[in-house]
Each structure stands twice: as C-alpha cells, then as structure tokens.
Tab-separated table of N, CA, C and O in Angstrom:
chain	number	residue	atom	x	y	z
V	92	MET	N	-12.546	13.604	7.570
V	92	MET	CA	-11.117	13.401	7.712
V	92	MET	C	-10.840	11.903	7.769
V	92	MET	O	-11.490	11.175	8.490
V	93	SER	N	-9.898	11.463	7.013
V	93	SER	CA	-9.555	10.043	6.982
V	93	SER	C	-8.526	9.718	8.055
V	93	SER	O	-7.800	10.580	8.537
V	94	THR	N	-8.469	8.443	8.409
V	94	THR	CA	-7.462	7.955	9.348
V	94	THR	C	-6.753	6.761	8.725
V	94	THR	O	-7.323	6.039	7.907
V	95	VAL	N	-5.495	6.579	9.104
V	95	VAL	CA	-4.704	5.445	8.631
V	95	VAL	C	-4.178	4.708	9.853
V	95	VAL	O	-3.619	5.324	10.764
V	96	ASN	N	-4.367	3.389	9.877
V	96	ASN	CA	-3.908	2.571	10.995
V	96	ASN	C	-3.174	1.346	10.484
V	96	ASN	O	-3.652	0.676	9.566
V	97	ALA	N	-2.033	1.044	11.109
V	97	ALA	CA	-1.280	-0.170	10.783
V	97	ALA	C	-1.892	-1.344	11.530
V	97	ALA	O	-2.351	-1.204	12.663
V	98	SER	N	-1.883	-2.489	10.893
V	98	SER	CA	-2.407	-3.708	11.497
V	98	SER	C	-1.377	-4.314	12.450
V	98	SER	O	-0.179	-4.299	12.162
V	99	PRO	N	-1.820	-4.892	13.564
V	99	PRO	CA	-0.879	-5.576	14.456
V	99	PRO	C	-0.279	-6.842	13.837
V	99	PRO	O	0.699	-7.374	14.346
V	100	GLN	N	-0.831	-7.308	12.720
V	100	GLN	CA	-0.299	-8.489	12.034
V	100	GLN	C	0.959	-8.167	11.228
V	100	GLN	O	1.638	-9.061	10.748
V	101	THR	N	1.275	-6.886	11.072
V	101	THR	CA	2.414	-6.456	10.271
V	101	THR	C	3.722	-6.935	10.887
V	101	THR	O	3.917	-6.838	12.096
V	102	PHE	N	4.628	-7.458	10.041
V	102	PHE	CA	5.972	-7.791	10.506
V	102	PHE	C	6.980	-7.570	9.390
V	102	PHE	O	6.702	-7.793	8.230
V	103	ASN	N	8.171	-7.093	9.763
V	103	ASN	CA	9.301	-6.833	8.865
V	103	ASN	C	9.017	-5.779	7.803
V	103	ASN	O	9.697	-5.734	6.774
V	104	VAL	N	8.019	-4.924	8.015
V	104	VAL	CA	7.700	-3.811	7.127
V	104	VAL	C	7.213	-2.661	7.996
V	104	VAL	O	6.534	-2.882	8.992
V	105	VAL	N	7.563	-1.438	7.620
V	105	VAL	CA	7.049	-0.258	8.308
V	105	VAL	C	5.821	0.234	7.546
V	105	VAL	O	5.878	0.430	6.329
V	106	VAL	N	4.715	0.426	8.256
V	106	VAL	CA	3.472	0.927	7.674
V	106	VAL	C	3.163	2.253	8.343
V	106	VAL	O	3.093	2.327	9.571
V	107	GLN	N	2.976	3.301	7.524
V	107	GLN	CA	2.721	4.609	8.115
V	107	GLN	C	1.903	5.492	7.179
V	107	GLN	O	1.886	5.279	5.976
V	108	GLN	N	1.257	6.491	7.773
V	108	GLN	CA	0.561	7.488	6.980
V	108	GLN	C	1.578	8.514	6.506
V	108	GLN	O	2.470	8.900	7.256
V	109	VAL	N	1.465	8.927	5.262
V	109	VAL	CA	2.324	9.965	4.691
V	109	VAL	C	1.429	10.987	3.985
V	109	VAL	O	0.237	10.744	3.779
V	110	SER	N	2.017	12.097	3.609
V	110	SER	CA	1.217	13.144	2.957
V	110	SER	C	1.437	13.212	1.449
V	110	SER	O	0.868	14.067	0.779
V	111	GLY	N	2.246	12.314	0.912
V	111	GLY	CA	2.526	12.299	-0.515
V	111	GLY	C	3.596	11.276	-0.813
V	111	GLY	O	3.925	10.447	0.028
V	112	THR	N	4.153	11.343	-2.005
V	112	THR	CA	5.179	10.385	-2.412
V	112	THR	C	6.444	11.108	-2.844
V	112	THR	O	6.388	12.244	-3.308
V	113	GLN	N	7.556	10.435	-2.706
V	113	GLN	CA	8.839	10.926	-3.197
V	113	GLN	C	9.167	10.309	-4.561
V	113	GLN	O	10.222	10.575	-5.123
V	114	SER	N	8.261	9.500	-5.085
V	114	SER	CA	8.475	8.820	-6.354
V	114	SER	C	8.449	9.815	-7.508
V	114	SER	O	7.646	10.744	-7.533
V	115	SER	N	9.315	9.594	-8.479
V	115	SER	CA	9.314	10.414	-9.683
V	115	SER	C	8.532	9.740	-10.810
V	115	SER	O	8.440	10.267	-11.902
V	116	LYS	N	7.966	8.580	-10.526
V	116	LYS	CA	7.195	7.840	-11.519
V	116	LYS	C	5.747	8.327	-11.536
V	116	LYS	O	5.278	8.971	-10.598
V	117	LEU	N	5.032	7.993	-12.597
V	117	LEU	CA	3.637	8.382	-12.725
V	117	LEU	C	2.713	7.568	-11.835
V	117	LEU	O	1.643	8.012	-11.475
V	118	GLY	N	3.089	6.380	-11.492
V	118	GLY	CA	2.239	5.515	-10.689
V	118	GLY	C	1.263	4.739	-11.554
V	118	GLY	O	1.089	5.000	-12.739
V	119	SER	N	0.625	3.772	-10.934
V	119	SER	CA	-0.359	2.925	-11.598
V	119	SER	C	-1.718	3.252	-10.987
V	119	SER	O	-1.909	3.096	-9.785
V	120	SER	N	-2.663	3.709	-11.816
V	120	SER	CA	-3.964	4.148	-11.318
V	120	SER	C	-5.072	3.191	-11.731
V	120	SER	O	-5.073	2.661	-12.842
V	121	PHE	N	-6.033	2.995	-10.827
V	121	PHE	CA	-7.171	2.118	-11.075
V	121	PHE	C	-8.237	2.395	-10.026
V	121	PHE	O	-8.006	3.145	-9.075
V	122	ASN	N	-9.399	1.788	-10.190
V	122	ASN	CA	-10.467	1.859	-9.196
V	122	ASN	C	-10.523	0.536	-8.449
V	122	ASN	O	-10.297	-0.526	-9.042
V	123	ALA	N	-10.842	0.604	-7.173
V	123	ALA	CA	-11.012	-0.599	-6.362
V	123	ALA	C	-12.418	-0.574	-5.782
V	123	ALA	O	-12.914	0.477	-5.390
V	124	GLY	N	-13.052	-1.735	-5.739
V	124	GLY	CA	-14.401	-1.835	-5.204
V	124	GLY	C	-14.530	-2.984	-4.230
V	124	GLY	O	-13.565	-3.697	-3.944
V	125	SER	N	-15.742	-3.177	-3.736
V	125	SER	CA	-15.961	-4.185	-2.698
V	125	SER	C	-16.251	-5.571	-3.247
V	125	SER	O	-16.329	-6.519	-2.484
V	126	ILE	N	-16.377	-5.709	-4.558
V	126	ILE	CA	-16.714	-7.019	-5.127
V	126	ILE	C	-15.541	-7.989	-5.010
V	126	ILE	O	-15.708	-9.141	-4.641
V	127	ALA	N	-14.346	-7.535	-5.326
V	127	ALA	CA	-13.166	-8.406	-5.258
V	127	ALA	C	-11.941	-7.546	-4.995
V	127	ALA	O	-11.892	-6.385	-5.401
V	128	PRO	N	-10.946	-8.093	-4.313
V	128	PRO	CA	-9.732	-7.310	-4.086
V	128	PRO	C	-9.004	-7.034	-5.402
V	128	PRO	O	-9.086	-7.812	-6.339
V	129	VAL	N	-8.324	-5.907	-5.441
V	129	VAL	CA	-7.451	-5.581	-6.565
V	129	VAL	C	-6.048	-5.986	-6.157
V	129	VAL	O	-5.605	-5.684	-5.041
V	130	THR	N	-5.335	-6.690	-7.024
V	130	THR	CA	-3.991	-7.151	-6.702
V	130	THR	C	-3.009	-6.710	-7.778
V	130	THR	O	-3.395	-6.408	-8.904
V	131	GLY	N	-1.750	-6.674	-7.409
V	131	GLY	CA	-0.706	-6.323	-8.359
V	131	GLY	C	0.667	-6.560	-7.753
V	131	GLY	O	0.800	-7.012	-6.619
V	132	THR	N	1.682	-6.226	-8.531
V	132	THR	CA	3.064	-6.352	-8.103
V	132	THR	C	3.710	-4.982	-8.149
V	132	THR	O	3.602	-4.275	-9.144
V	133	ALA	N	4.360	-4.601	-7.065
V	133	ALA	CA	5.102	-3.340	-6.997
V	133	ALA	C	6.582	-3.663	-7.118
V	133	ALA	O	7.095	-4.534	-6.403
V	134	LEU	N	7.281	-2.959	-8.021
V	134	LEU	CA	8.702	-3.201	-8.271
V	134	LEU	C	9.520	-1.982	-7.871
V	134	LEU	O	9.154	-0.849	-8.203
V	135	ALA	N	10.657	-2.217	-7.213
V	135	ALA	CA	11.565	-1.132	-6.848
V	135	ALA	C	12.311	-0.658	-8.088
V	135	ALA	O	12.505	-1.409	-9.045
V	136	SER	N	12.722	0.591	-8.063
V	136	SER	CA	13.596	1.107	-9.108
V	136	SER	C	14.958	0.451	-8.958
V	136	SER	O	15.390	0.170	-7.835
V	137	PRO	N	15.679	0.200	-10.060
V	137	PRO	CA	17.006	-0.412	-9.956
V	137	PRO	C	17.915	0.396	-9.019
V	137	PRO	O	17.992	1.616	-9.107
V	138	GLY	N	18.549	-0.305	-8.096
V	138	GLY	CA	19.472	0.323	-7.163
V	138	GLY	C	18.812	1.027	-5.987
V	138	GLY	O	19.495	1.622	-5.158
V	139	GLU	N	17.497	0.988	-5.891
V	139	GLU	CA	16.763	1.649	-4.802
V	139	GLU	C	16.146	0.605	-3.878
V	139	GLU	O	15.796	-0.484	-4.306
V	140	MET	N	16.000	0.972	-2.606
V	140	MET	CA	15.274	0.123	-1.672
V	140	MET	C	13.778	0.294	-1.953
V	140	MET	O	13.317	1.396	-2.228
V	141	LEU	N	13.033	-0.788	-1.889
V	141	LEU	CA	11.612	-0.771	-2.199
V	141	LEU	C	10.841	0.100	-1.213
V	141	LEU	O	10.971	-0.048	0.002
V	142	THR	N	10.053	1.015	-1.749
V	142	THR	CA	9.081	1.796	-0.995
V	142	THR	C	7.808	1.814	-1.825
V	142	THR	O	7.859	2.069	-3.027
V	143	VAL	N	6.670	1.529	-1.192
V	143	VAL	CA	5.386	1.528	-1.878
V	143	VAL	C	4.500	2.584	-1.225
V	143	VAL	O	4.217	2.511	-0.031
V	144	ASP	N	4.099	3.585	-2.009
V	144	ASP	CA	3.186	4.634	-1.552
V	144	ASP	C	1.865	4.452	-2.277
V	144	ASP	O	1.833	4.347	-3.507
V	145	ILE	N	0.774	4.424	-1.517
V	145	ILE	CA	-0.548	4.227	-2.106
V	145	ILE	C	-1.442	5.394	-1.727
V	145	ILE	O	-1.618	5.703	-0.551
V	146	LYS	N	-1.989	6.033	-2.755
V	146	LYS	CA	-2.947	7.132	-2.563
V	146	LYS	C	-4.340	6.585	-2.854
V	146	LYS	O	-4.581	6.027	-3.921
V	147	VAL	N	-5.246	6.747	-1.890
V	147	VAL	CA	-6.624	6.292	-2.051
V	147	VAL	C	-7.536	7.505	-1.934
V	147	VAL	O	-7.438	8.263	-0.967
V	148	THR	N	-8.420	7.692	-2.903
V	148	THR	CA	-9.356	8.805	-2.885
V	148	THR	C	-10.786	8.278	-2.767
V	148	THR	O	-11.247	7.519	-3.619
V	149	ASN	N	-11.433	8.659	-1.684
V	149	ASN	CA	-12.832	8.322	-1.430
V	149	ASN	C	-13.658	9.541	-1.840
V	149	ASN	O	-13.832	10.467	-1.068
V	150	SER	N	-14.148	9.554	-3.071
V	150	SER	CA	-14.772	10.766	-3.603
V	150	SER	C	-16.278	10.855	-3.365
V	150	SER	O	-16.850	11.926	-3.514
V	151	ARG	N	-16.910	9.767	-2.969
V	151	ARG	CA	-18.370	9.784	-2.828
V	151	ARG	C	-18.848	10.233	-1.450
V	151	ARG	O	-20.028	10.488	-1.267
V	152	GLY	N	-17.958	10.284	-0.477
V	152	GLY	CA	-18.333	10.789	0.838
V	152	GLY	C	-19.056	9.813	1.737
V	152	GLY	O	-19.561	10.192	2.783
V	153	GLY	N	-19.100	8.562	1.349
V	153	GLY	CA	-19.727	7.555	2.203
V	153	GLY	C	-18.711	6.946	3.153
V	153	GLY	O	-17.507	7.000	2.913
V	154	ALA	N	-19.210	6.384	4.242
V	154	ALA	CA	-18.316	5.668	5.158
V	154	ALA	C	-17.624	4.553	4.384
V	154	ALA	O	-18.251	3.851	3.593
V	155	ASN	N	-16.325	4.406	4.608
V	155	ASN	CA	-15.568	3.437	3.822
V	155	ASN	C	-14.278	3.085	4.555
V	155	ASN	O	-13.690	3.935	5.227
V	156	THR	N	-13.854	1.860	4.417
V	156	THR	CA	-12.550	1.423	4.906
V	156	THR	C	-11.872	0.637	3.793
V	156	THR	O	-12.466	-0.286	3.232
V	157	VAL	N	-10.649	1.032	3.486
V	157	VAL	CA	-9.850	0.341	2.481
V	157	VAL	C	-8.691	-0.333	3.210
V	157	VAL	O	-7.982	0.315	3.979
V	158	THR	N	-8.534	-1.622	2.991
V	158	THR	CA	-7.420	-2.357	3.579
V	158	THR	C	-6.376	-2.604	2.503
V	158	THR	O	-6.684	-3.161	1.447
V	159	ALA	N	-5.152	-2.140	2.775
V	159	ALA	CA	-4.024	-2.319	1.853
V	159	ALA	C	-3.060	-3.317	2.484
V	159	ALA	O	-2.702	-3.180	3.660
V	160	THR	N	-2.640	-4.297	1.698
V	160	THR	CA	-1.755	-5.344	2.194
V	160	THR	C	-0.610	-5.545	1.213
V	160	THR	O	-0.825	-5.564	0.002
V	161	VAL	N	0.621	-5.691	1.733
V	161	VAL	CA	1.764	-6.085	0.910
V	161	VAL	C	2.305	-7.398	1.462
V	161	VAL	O	2.361	-7.599	2.676
V	162	THR	N	2.680	-8.294	0.558
V	162	THR	CA	3.182	-9.606	0.956
V	162	THR	C	4.424	-9.977	0.146
V	162	THR	O	4.692	-9.416	-0.905
V	163	ASP	N	5.131	-10.961	0.655
V	163	ASP	CA	6.362	-11.467	0.062
V	163	ASP	C	6.028	-12.414	-1.092
V	163	ASP	O	5.432	-13.469	-0.867
V	164	PRO	N	6.396	-12.073	-2.330
V	164	PRO	CA	6.062	-12.939	-3.464
V	164	PRO	C	6.932	-14.190	-3.560
V	164	PRO	O	6.626	-15.086	-4.339
V	165	SER	N	8.003	-14.269	-2.763
V	165	SER	CA	8.914	-15.411	-2.864
V	165	SER	C	8.341	-16.683	-2.260
V	165	SER	O	8.870	-17.765	-2.483
V	166	GLY	N	7.287	-16.549	-1.465
V	166	GLY	CA	6.708	-17.709	-0.808
V	166	GLY	C	7.350	-18.016	0.532
V	166	GLY	O	6.924	-18.931	1.220
V	167	SER	N	8.385	-17.269	0.923
V	167	SER	CA	9.042	-17.540	2.199
V	167	SER	C	8.403	-16.788	3.368
V	167	SER	O	8.838	-16.942	4.500
V	168	ASN	N	7.376	-15.990	3.079
V	168	ASN	CA	6.682	-15.221	4.116
V	168	ASN	C	7.639	-14.375	4.939
V	168	ASN	O	7.549	-14.314	6.157
V	169	GLY	N	8.578	-13.718	4.265
V	169	GLY	CA	9.573	-12.890	4.931
V	169	GLY	C	9.029	-11.583	5.470
V	169	GLY	O	9.670	-10.940	6.301
V	170	PHE	N	7.844	-11.163	4.989
V	170	PHE	CA	7.239	-9.928	5.487
V	170	PHE	C	5.751	-9.898	5.179
V	170	PHE	O	5.261	-10.597	4.290
V	171	LEU	N	5.056	-9.094	5.946
V	171	LEU	CA	3.643	-8.804	5.723
V	171	LEU	C	3.399	-7.403	6.242
V	171	LEU	O	3.757	-7.083	7.378
V	172	GLY	N	2.829	-6.569	5.409
V	172	GLY	CA	2.446	-5.226	5.840
V	172	GLY	C	0.978	-5.023	5.547
V	172	GLY	O	0.499	-5.372	4.472
V	173	GLN	N	0.260	-4.479	6.533
V	173	GLN	CA	-1.157	-4.247	6.319
V	173	GLN	C	-1.587	-3.002	7.065
V	173	GLN	O	-1.146	-2.753	8.193
V	174	GLY	N	-2.422	-2.208	6.430
V	174	GLY	CA	-2.955	-1.013	7.061
V	174	GLY	C	-4.325	-0.698	6.506
V	174	GLY	O	-4.697	-1.158	5.426
V	175	SER	N	-5.080	0.088	7.266
V	175	SER	CA	-6.412	0.470	6.815
V	175	SER	C	-6.518	1.988	6.730
V	175	SER	O	-5.932	2.713	7.539
V	176	LEU	N	-7.248	2.436	5.735
V	176	LEU	CA	-7.555	3.845	5.536
V	176	LEU	C	-9.063	3.956	5.694
V	176	LEU	O	-9.805	3.239	5.014
V	177	SER	N	-9.532	4.818	6.590
V	177	SER	CA	-10.960	4.880	6.900
V	177	SER	C	-11.510	6.289	6.784
V	177	SER	O	-10.837	7.262	7.133
V	178	TRP	N	-12.755	6.364	6.304
V	178	TRP	CA	-13.491	7.617	6.213
V	178	TRP	C	-14.830	7.421	6.901
V	178	TRP	O	-15.483	6.387	6.726
V	179	ASP	N	-15.268	8.412	7.677
V	179	ASP	CA	-16.606	8.401	8.267
V	179	ASP	C	-17.610	8.861	7.230
V	179	ASP	O	-17.254	9.471	6.215
V	180	ASP	N	-18.900	8.604	7.489
V	180	ASP	CA	-19.949	9.048	6.585
V	180	ASP	C	-19.879	10.564	6.422
V	180	ASP	O	-19.760	11.301	7.404
V	181	GLY	N	-19.905	11.028	5.215
V	181	GLY	CA	-19.815	12.454	4.919
V	181	GLY	C	-18.399	12.928	4.628
V	181	GLY	O	-18.200	14.046	4.171
V	182	ASP	N	-17.409	12.080	4.908
V	182	ASP	CA	-16.016	12.429	4.628
V	182	ASP	C	-15.637	11.985	3.217
V	182	ASP	O	-16.078	10.945	2.741
V	183	ASP	N	-14.806	12.775	2.590
V	183	ASP	CA	-14.256	12.389	1.295
V	183	ASP	C	-12.814	12.877	1.241
V	183	ASP	O	-12.294	13.405	2.219
V	184	GLY	N	-12.182	12.684	0.121
V	184	GLY	CA	-10.811	13.136	-0.037
V	184	GLY	C	-9.830	11.993	-0.125
V	184	GLY	O	-10.191	10.823	-0.160
V	185	ALA	N	-8.547	12.374	-0.184
V	185	ALA	CA	-7.466	11.408	-0.385
V	185	ALA	C	-6.712	11.145	0.911
V	185	ALA	O	-6.601	12.020	1.775
V	186	ALA	N	-6.198	9.937	1.018
V	186	ALA	CA	-5.319	9.546	2.124
V	186	ALA	C	-4.185	8.719	1.532
V	186	ALA	O	-4.339	8.065	0.497
V	187	TRP	N	-3.038	8.768	2.189
V	187	TRP	CA	-1.844	8.062	1.727
V	187	TRP	C	-1.396	7.067	2.793
V	187	TRP	O	-1.436	7.360	3.988
V	188	ILE	N	-0.917	5.907	2.329
V	188	ILE	CA	-0.284	4.928	3.199
V	188	ILE	C	1.024	4.500	2.538
V	188	ILE	O	1.100	4.401	1.307
V	189	GLU	N	2.049	4.300	3.364
V	189	GLU	CA	3.365	3.932	2.838
V	189	GLU	C	3.858	2.650	3.490
V	189	GLU	O	3.702	2.457	4.692
V	190	PHE	N	4.475	1.802	2.664
V	190	PHE	CA	5.121	0.574	3.118
V	190	PHE	C	6.597	0.702	2.788
V	190	PHE	O	6.963	0.917	1.630
V	191	THR	N	7.458	0.579	3.785
V	191	THR	CA	8.896	0.720	3.588
V	191	THR	C	9.620	-0.151	4.622
V	191	THR	O	8.993	-0.792	5.453
V	192	GLY	N	10.937	-0.155	4.573
V	192	GLY	CA	11.714	-0.942	5.539
V	192	GLY	C	11.650	-2.436	5.294
V	192	GLY	O	11.759	-3.228	6.230
V	193	PHE	N	11.475	-2.829	4.045
V	193	PHE	CA	11.402	-4.248	3.708
V	193	PHE	C	12.725	-4.928	4.063
V	193	PHE	O	13.798	-4.335	3.909
V	194	PRO	N	12.683	-6.192	4.511
V	194	PRO	CA	13.917	-6.895	4.867
V	194	PRO	C	14.686	-7.331	3.621
V	194	PRO	O	14.158	-7.324	2.513
V	195	ARG	N	15.933	-7.706	3.830
V	195	ARG	CA	16.709	-8.290	2.734
V	195	ARG	C	16.135	-9.677	2.418
V	195	ARG	O	15.452	-10.276	3.237
V	196	GLN	N	16.443	-10.146	1.212
V	196	GLN	CA	15.990	-11.477	0.824
V	196	GLN	C	16.707	-12.540	1.645
V	196	GLN	O	17.581	-12.239	2.452
V	197	ALA	N	16.366	-13.798	1.434
V	197	ALA	CA	16.880	-14.904	2.249
V	197	ALA	C	18.397	-14.992	2.272
V	197	ALA	O	18.979	-15.461	3.258
V	198	ASP	N	19.080	-14.509	1.217
V	198	ASP	CA	20.540	-14.561	1.202
V	198	ASP	C	21.164	-13.495	2.110
V	198	ASP	O	22.378	-13.450	2.281
V	199	GLN	N	20.327	-12.619	2.694
V	199	GLN	CA	20.744	-11.538	3.603
V	199	GLN	C	21.662	-10.509	2.941
V	199	GLN	O	22.287	-9.709	3.616
V	200	VAL	N	21.744	-10.521	1.617
V	200	VAL	CA	22.562	-9.580	0.864
V	200	VAL	C	21.688	-8.762	-0.082
V	200	VAL	O	21.813	-7.543	-0.162
V	201	THR	N	20.810	-9.437	-0.785
V	201	THR	CA	19.999	-8.813	-1.823
V	201	THR	C	18.816	-8.068	-1.219
V	201	THR	O	18.074	-8.619	-0.409
V	202	GLU	N	18.653	-6.795	-1.635
V	202	GLU	CA	17.504	-6.004	-1.188
V	202	GLU	C	16.222	-6.574	-1.783
V	202	GLU	O	16.225	-7.101	-2.898
V	203	THR	N	15.130	-6.470	-1.057
V	203	THR	CA	13.829	-6.857	-1.592
V	203	THR	C	13.472	-5.894	-2.707
V	203	THR	O	13.444	-4.681	-2.501
V	204	GLY	N	13.219	-6.418	-3.877
V	204	GLY	CA	12.959	-5.586	-5.040
V	204	GLY	C	11.511	-5.560	-5.482
V	204	GLY	O	11.149	-4.821	-6.391
V	205	GLU	N	10.667	-6.375	-4.845
V	205	GLU	CA	9.272	-6.397	-5.237
V	205	GLU	C	8.399	-6.926	-4.117
V	205	GLU	O	8.881	-7.581	-3.188
V	206	CYS	N	7.121	-6.620	-4.218
V	206	CYS	CA	6.134	-7.174	-3.300
V	206	CYS	C	4.806	-7.290	-4.048
V	206	CYS	O	4.599	-6.631	-5.071
V	207	GLU	N	3.975	-8.145	-3.554
V	207	GLU	CA	2.605	-8.237	-4.056
V	207	GLU	C	1.759	-7.312	-3.190
V	207	GLU	O	2.013	-7.167	-2.000
V	208	TYR	N	0.763	-6.661	-3.784
V	208	TYR	CA	-0.142	-5.847	-2.988
V	208	TYR	C	-1.585	-6.219	-3.314
V	208	TYR	O	-1.881	-6.747	-4.385
V	209	SER	N	-2.466	-5.963	-2.353
V	209	SER	CA	-3.895	-6.136	-2.575
V	209	SER	C	-4.633	-5.035	-1.833
V	209	SER	O	-4.160	-4.541	-0.803
V	210	LEU	N	-5.757	-4.648	-2.389
V	210	LEU	CA	-6.601	-3.613	-1.795
V	210	LEU	C	-8.046	-4.084	-1.809
V	210	LEU	O	-8.533	-4.569	-2.837
V	211	THR	N	-8.711	-3.952	-0.671
V	211	THR	CA	-10.132	-4.252	-0.577
V	211	THR	C	-10.825	-3.068	0.074
V	211	THR	O	-10.225	-2.363	0.884
V	212	THR	N	-12.075	-2.863	-0.279
V	212	THR	CA	-12.836	-1.754	0.281
V	212	THR	C	-14.160	-2.266	0.838
V	212	THR	O	-14.719	-3.238	0.320
V	213	SER	N	-14.637	-1.613	1.890
V	213	SER	CA	-15.883	-2.032	2.518
V	213	SER	C	-17.089	-1.281	1.971
V	213	SER	O	-18.217	-1.619	2.280
V	214	GLY	N	-16.862	-0.251	1.177
V	214	GLY	CA	-17.963	0.576	0.701
V	214	GLY	C	-17.873	0.852	-0.779
V	214	GLY	O	-17.528	-0.014	-1.570
V	215	ASP	N	-18.157	2.105	-1.135
V	215	ASP	CA	-18.145	2.522	-2.536
V	215	ASP	C	-16.762	2.346	-3.157
V	215	ASP	O	-15.751	2.282	-2.463
V	216	ASP	N	-16.746	2.328	-4.478
V	216	ASP	CA	-15.487	2.288	-5.212
V	216	ASP	C	-14.624	3.487	-4.842
V	216	ASP	O	-15.138	4.571	-4.544
V	217	VAL	N	-13.320	3.290	-4.860
V	217	VAL	CA	-12.355	4.351	-4.587
V	217	VAL	C	-11.356	4.398	-5.736
V	217	VAL	O	-11.156	3.413	-6.442
V	218	SER	N	-10.732	5.551	-5.901
V	218	SER	CA	-9.652	5.704	-6.877
V	218	SER	C	-8.334	5.441	-6.168
V	218	SER	O	-8.115	5.929	-5.062
V	219	VAL	N	-7.454	4.694	-6.815
V	219	VAL	CA	-6.188	4.301	-6.201
V	219	VAL	C	-5.053	4.591	-7.168
V	219	VAL	O	-5.185	4.375	-8.380
V	220	THR	N	-3.936	5.098	-6.637
V	220	THR	CA	-2.694	5.201	-7.406
V	220	THR	C	-1.584	4.597	-6.557
V	220	THR	O	-1.421	4.964	-5.395
V	221	VAL	N	-0.831	3.672	-7.147
V	221	VAL	CA	0.268	3.001	-6.458
V	221	VAL	C	1.574	3.541	-7.058
V	221	VAL	O	1.777	3.479	-8.271
V	222	PHE	N	2.427	4.053	-6.188
V	222	PHE	CA	3.742	4.581	-6.586
V	222	PHE	C	4.819	3.715	-5.946
V	222	PHE	O	4.633	3.215	-4.831
V	223	THR	N	5.954	3.550	-6.624
V	223	THR	CA	7.088	2.849	-6.038
V	223	THR	C	8.344	3.683	-6.209
V	223	THR	O	8.450	4.525	-7.097
V	224	ILE	N	9.265	3.428	-5.327
V	224	ILE	CA	10.593	4.034	-5.416
V	224	ILE	C	11.567	2.888	-5.563
V	224	ILE	O	11.385	1.835	-4.991
C-alpha cells in the first residue's frame, strides 16, 4: 500500500492524496527514474483554475519514494508544492497526488495558469501520467 505525504516546505498550494482525476484530457505519460529528475510545465485549461493531478505507478514492487514538486515559473517564488509517494518493499500499484489552490499572480487578478513540475525517484523506474484541469 502506498502513502502520500505533503512536505512542510509547501506554501500557497494545497497538496493532497486523491483517488483519480477530474481532468477530461489524456494527460502526459512518461517514465521517471533515479538518474535525473523529470521536469515539465503543466498548463491550466483556458478559463479554469490550475489543478495538477499526478498518477505514479510503481510496478516492480520494490521499495520506492517518488518526490513530486511544483514551482512558480515566473521567478517570483509565489508558491511551492511538494509531496512524496512511498511504497514499501513488496508493494506495487498506483498512487495519486494533487496540487491545487494556486495563488493569483502578482497583479492579484490573474489566476495562475501554469507551473513547473519535477519528479525524482529513489528506486526503480516508475510510470507517470500528469493531468491538468
């Protein structure tokens, strides 16, 4: 059984475990490994508040921890969200983490429409799908 924990370093973003996504998009799928973090940009749908749902599948059953981080691409450090998804040795399967509640941009009017994300893993490669709303 996997566990999801929010980092105490998180600010101006809500980080939580969810059981799926409300996104109607296909998502962006890739593998992440321990050699280097995987990074990308998540974009909100026009007229929607940004929500980032990440599904991580640990299929090999080895002990593993995946750290997911979202950051402010504007350079103003307006938010940071970080959480970890962990599996004990012998555990496999999928876990979901969600980032939501992003603050408005510096003008206090415009909704945050994008964030940078990165994923690192401590063990075997994992399958990842990133969904946005």
